[in-house]
Amino acid sequence: VAVMMSKRAPSARRRYLGELCRVTVLDSTVRRALSPDCAAGLAAAFSEKGSLPTATMAACEADKSADLAAVKSAMDAARIPSTYQDRVLFREACVCISTRAAKLSAMGIAALLAMGPPAMSGKPGATIAVDGTVFEKYPWFKARPPHHLPRGPRARTRAAPATPRHP
């Protein structure tokens, strides 16, 4: 999942989930909620573009352990000191960014469905196929979009991963 920035903006570029999360956690408002050591560690570890991989976000979001051991491991690997509260907040940032991405993905699908059969070659119903590593491997990403799609008799859809077409 990539968010295209406006082509008119001087900083037009693609931002992947890890980059969106990096920019978010480096924001002064978010850093004020963290311990001073963690905030400083995040600033040092994630100062460069692309320094927070989406795979790290996925590992943190997938961590359901009581002590958030996987989040601690990821932060330790990046040399970021953290308290339990810091890990909770960092994981929540990952959840918020990925949930937003899933909702934005669903919004485009919902727009096509709202247009009705003309947008779907005049055929009733639709199968939505999604291709991409985030959809396939990010924890719970696959389950999120259907919950944000329209409901009711006009919205007879099912979400499915795309299958490659062979000539």
mmCIF file of C-alpha atoms in Angstrom:
data_model
loop_
_atom_site.group_PDB
_atom_site.id
_atom_site.type_symbol
_atom_site.label_atom_id
_atom_site.label_comp_id
_atom_site.label_asym_id
_atom_site.label_seq_id
_atom_site.Cartn_x
_atom_site.Cartn_y
_atom_site.Cartn_z
ATOM 1 C CA VAL A 1 0.000 0.000 0.000
ATOM 2 C CA ALA A 2 1.446 3.327 -0.975
ATOM 3 C CA VAL A 3 -0.039 6.748 -0.642
ATOM 4 C CA MET A 4 0.742 8.969 -3.588
ATOM 5 C CA MET A 5 1.467 12.515 -2.610
ATOM 6 C CA SER A 6 0.138 15.284 -4.852
ATOM 7 C CA LYS A 7 2.162 15.727 -8.037
ATOM 8 C CA ARG A 8 1.940 19.462 -7.461
ATOM 9 C CA ALA A 9 3.689 19.231 -4.116
ATOM 10 C CA PRO A 10 7.461 19.743 -4.237
ATOM 11 C CA SER A 11 7.914 16.605 -2.133
ATOM 12 C CA ALA A 12 5.830 14.377 -4.395
ATOM 13 C CA ARG A 13 6.737 10.777 -3.651
ATOM 14 C CA ARG A 14 5.298 7.494 -2.489
ATOM 15 C CA ARG A 15 5.097 6.883 1.220
ATOM 16 C CA TYR A 16 4.870 3.301 2.376
ATOM 17 C CA LEU A 17 3.440 2.261 5.725
ATOM 18 C CA GLY A 18 6.815 2.220 7.487
ATOM 19 C CA GLU A 19 7.594 5.712 6.229
ATOM 20 C CA LEU A 20 4.186 7.014 7.291
ATOM 21 C CA CYS A 21 4.727 5.528 10.749
ATOM 22 C CA ARG A 22 8.270 6.952 10.950
ATOM 23 C CA VAL A 23 7.031 10.465 10.164
ATOM 24 C CA THR A 24 4.199 10.057 12.669
ATOM 25 C CA VAL A 25 6.299 8.884 15.617
ATOM 26 C CA LEU A 26 8.860 11.627 14.968
ATOM 27 C CA ASP A 27 6.169 14.302 15.227
ATOM 28 C CA SER A 28 6.702 16.436 18.331
ATOM 29 C CA THR A 29 3.140 15.819 19.537
ATOM 30 C CA VAL A 30 3.671 12.052 19.545
ATOM 31 C CA ARG A 31 7.180 12.274 20.990
ATOM 32 C CA ARG A 32 5.902 14.320 23.962
ATOM 33 C CA ALA A 33 3.796 11.305 24.995
ATOM 34 C CA LEU A 34 6.884 9.076 25.123
ATOM 35 C CA SER A 35 9.613 8.920 27.752
ATOM 36 C CA PRO A 36 12.469 11.354 27.021
ATOM 37 C CA ASP A 37 14.926 8.489 26.390
ATOM 38 C CA CYS A 38 12.545 6.776 23.963
ATOM 39 C CA ALA A 39 11.769 10.024 22.127
ATOM 40 C CA ALA A 40 15.490 10.708 21.709
ATOM 41 C CA GLY A 41 16.097 7.113 20.616
ATOM 42 C CA LEU A 42 13.347 7.286 17.997
ATOM 43 C CA ALA A 43 14.756 10.558 16.646
ATOM 44 C CA ALA A 44 18.218 9.004 16.328
ATOM 45 C CA ALA A 45 17.125 5.616 14.948
ATOM 46 C CA PHE A 46 14.562 6.906 12.472
ATOM 47 C CA SER A 47 16.137 10.152 11.332
ATOM 48 C CA GLU A 48 16.631 8.979 7.747
ATOM 49 C CA LYS A 49 13.871 8.345 5.207
ATOM 50 C CA GLY A 50 13.061 4.682 4.860
ATOM 51 C CA SER A 51 14.657 3.765 8.201
ATOM 52 C CA LEU A 52 11.476 2.175 9.628
ATOM 53 C CA PRO A 53 10.649 -0.918 7.565
ATOM 54 C CA THR A 54 7.016 -1.952 7.185
ATOM 55 C CA ALA A 55 8.088 -5.438 8.327
ATOM 56 C CA THR A 56 9.070 -3.947 11.697
ATOM 57 C CA MET A 57 5.661 -2.325 11.978
ATOM 58 C CA ALA A 58 4.001 -5.639 11.157
ATOM 59 C CA ALA A 59 6.016 -7.472 13.815
ATOM 60 C CA CYS A 60 5.109 -4.840 16.414
ATOM 61 C CA GLU A 61 1.437 -4.880 15.501
ATOM 62 C CA ALA A 62 1.308 -8.685 15.601
ATOM 63 C CA ASP A 63 2.710 -8.725 19.147
ATOM 64 C CA LYS A 64 -0.117 -9.786 21.472
ATOM 65 C CA SER A 65 2.130 -10.749 24.389
ATOM 66 C CA ALA A 66 1.415 -9.166 27.769
ATOM 67 C CA ASP A 67 4.842 -7.513 27.928
ATOM 68 C CA LEU A 68 5.029 -6.631 24.193
ATOM 69 C CA ALA A 69 8.229 -8.640 23.841
ATOM 70 C CA ALA A 70 8.354 -8.355 20.027
ATOM 71 C CA VAL A 71 7.966 -4.566 20.230
ATOM 72 C CA LYS A 72 10.749 -4.457 22.827
ATOM 73 C CA SER A 73 12.922 -6.636 20.602
ATOM 74 C CA ALA A 74 12.343 -4.364 17.596
ATOM 75 C CA MET A 75 13.079 -1.264 19.639
ATOM 76 C CA ASP A 76 16.161 -2.854 21.211
ATOM 77 C CA ALA A 77 17.431 -3.827 17.750
ATOM 78 C CA ALA A 78 17.128 -0.168 16.719
ATOM 79 C CA ARG A 79 18.855 0.877 19.979
ATOM 80 C CA ILE A 80 15.747 2.673 21.249
ATOM 81 C CA PRO A 81 15.338 2.537 25.036
ATOM 82 C CA SER A 82 11.701 2.006 25.972
ATOM 83 C CA THR A 83 9.355 1.593 28.870
ATOM 84 C CA TYR A 84 6.273 -0.585 28.676
ATOM 85 C CA GLN A 85 4.161 2.543 28.054
ATOM 86 C CA ASP A 86 6.490 3.562 25.182
ATOM 87 C CA ARG A 87 5.998 0.147 23.592
ATOM 88 C CA VAL A 88 2.220 0.390 23.955
ATOM 89 C CA LEU A 89 2.220 3.805 22.257
ATOM 90 C CA PHE A 90 4.581 2.706 19.467
ATOM 91 C CA ARG A 91 2.443 -0.368 18.755
ATOM 92 C CA GLU A 92 -0.695 1.791 18.742
ATOM 93 C CA ALA A 93 0.931 4.110 16.177
ATOM 94 C CA CYS A 94 1.527 1.045 13.979
ATOM 95 C CA VAL A 95 -2.111 -0.032 14.388
ATOM 96 C CA CYS A 96 -3.433 3.449 13.551
ATOM 97 C CA ILE A 97 -1.296 3.779 10.399
ATOM 98 C CA SER A 98 -2.195 0.325 9.059
ATOM 99 C CA THR A 99 -5.883 0.751 9.876
ATOM 100 C CA ARG A 100 -5.908 4.081 8.035
ATOM 101 C CA ALA A 101 -4.283 2.424 5.020
ATOM 102 C CA ALA A 102 -6.896 -0.345 5.035
ATOM 103 C CA LYS A 103 -9.704 2.208 5.203
ATOM 104 C CA LEU A 104 -8.236 4.218 2.336
ATOM 105 C CA SER A 105 -7.927 1.043 0.277
ATOM 106 C CA ALA A 106 -11.561 0.200 1.005
ATOM 107 C CA MET A 107 -12.653 3.718 0.068
ATOM 108 C CA GLY A 108 -11.543 3.291 -3.552
ATOM 109 C CA ILE A 109 -13.334 -0.031 -3.761
ATOM 110 C CA ALA A 110 -16.469 1.440 -2.200
ATOM 111 C CA ALA A 111 -16.449 4.279 -4.738
ATOM 112 C CA LEU A 112 -16.512 1.778 -7.617
ATOM 113 C CA LEU A 113 -19.280 -0.195 -5.953
ATOM 114 C CA ALA A 114 -21.293 2.970 -5.372
ATOM 115 C CA MET A 115 -21.149 3.669 -9.106
ATOM 116 C CA GLY A 116 -22.944 0.366 -9.602
ATOM 117 C CA PRO A 117 -22.943 -1.991 -12.590
ATOM 118 C CA PRO A 118 -21.642 0.537 -15.167
ATOM 119 C CA ALA A 119 -18.327 0.662 -13.317
ATOM 120 C CA MET A 120 -18.208 -3.138 -13.280
ATOM 121 C CA SER A 121 -18.803 -3.736 -16.971
ATOM 122 C CA GLY A 122 -22.567 -3.909 -16.427
ATOM 123 C CA LYS A 123 -22.366 -7.144 -14.401
ATOM 124 C CA PRO A 124 -24.207 -7.489 -11.088
ATOM 125 C CA GLY A 125 -22.057 -8.259 -8.033
ATOM 126 C CA ALA A 126 -18.312 -8.107 -7.953
ATOM 127 C CA THR A 127 -15.262 -9.949 -6.735
ATOM 128 C CA ILE A 128 -12.653 -7.606 -5.373
ATOM 129 C CA ALA A 129 -9.112 -8.806 -5.945
ATOM 130 C CA VAL A 130 -6.213 -7.158 -4.162
ATOM 131 C CA ASP A 131 -2.573 -7.720 -4.943
ATOM 132 C CA GLY A 132 0.357 -6.764 -2.780
ATOM 133 C CA THR A 133 2.677 -7.811 -0.001
ATOM 134 C CA VAL A 134 0.957 -5.655 2.624
ATOM 135 C CA PHE A 135 -2.420 -7.231 1.900
ATOM 136 C CA GLU A 136 -0.948 -10.721 1.893
ATOM 137 C CA LYS A 137 1.452 -10.528 4.859
ATOM 138 C CA TYR A 138 0.620 -7.615 7.164
ATOM 139 C CA PRO A 139 -1.217 -8.860 10.283
ATOM 140 C CA TRP A 140 -4.978 -8.343 10.089
ATOM 141 C CA PHE A 141 -4.739 -6.084 7.014
ATOM 142 C CA LYS A 142 -6.650 -8.578 4.892
ATOM 143 C CA ALA A 143 -9.535 -8.662 7.374
ATOM 144 C CA ARG A 144 -9.926 -4.888 7.619
ATOM 145 C CA PRO A 145 -11.159 -3.668 4.208
ATOM 146 C CA PRO A 146 -14.354 -5.768 4.045
ATOM 147 C CA HIS A 147 -15.503 -4.155 7.295
ATOM 148 C CA HIS A 148 -15.293 -0.747 5.648
ATOM 149 C CA LEU A 149 -17.157 -1.647 2.460
ATOM 150 C CA PRO A 150 -20.794 -0.733 1.890
ATOM 151 C CA ARG A 151 -23.441 -3.082 3.229
ATOM 152 C CA GLY A 152 -26.856 -3.918 1.829
ATOM 153 C CA PRO A 153 -28.447 -5.507 -1.235
ATOM 154 C CA ARG A 154 -26.411 -3.453 -3.753
ATOM 155 C CA ALA A 155 -23.131 -4.441 -2.119
ATOM 156 C CA ARG A 156 -22.841 -8.135 -2.882
ATOM 157 C CA THR A 157 -19.080 -8.477 -2.796
ATOM 158 C CA ARG A 158 -16.378 -10.696 -1.478
ATOM 159 C CA ALA A 159 -12.748 -9.743 -0.932
ATOM 160 C CA ALA A 160 -10.126 -12.118 -2.264
ATOM 161 C CA PRO A 161 -6.413 -11.955 -2.936
ATOM 162 C CA ALA A 162 -5.568 -11.458 -6.572
ATOM 163 C CA THR A 163 -4.288 -14.469 -8.443
ATOM 164 C CA PRO A 164 -1.670 -13.993 -11.104
ATOM 165 C CA ARG A 165 -2.898 -14.317 -14.656
ATOM 166 C CA HIS A 166 -0.990 -16.678 -16.829
ATOM 167 C CA PRO A 167 -1.047 -16.060 -20.580
#
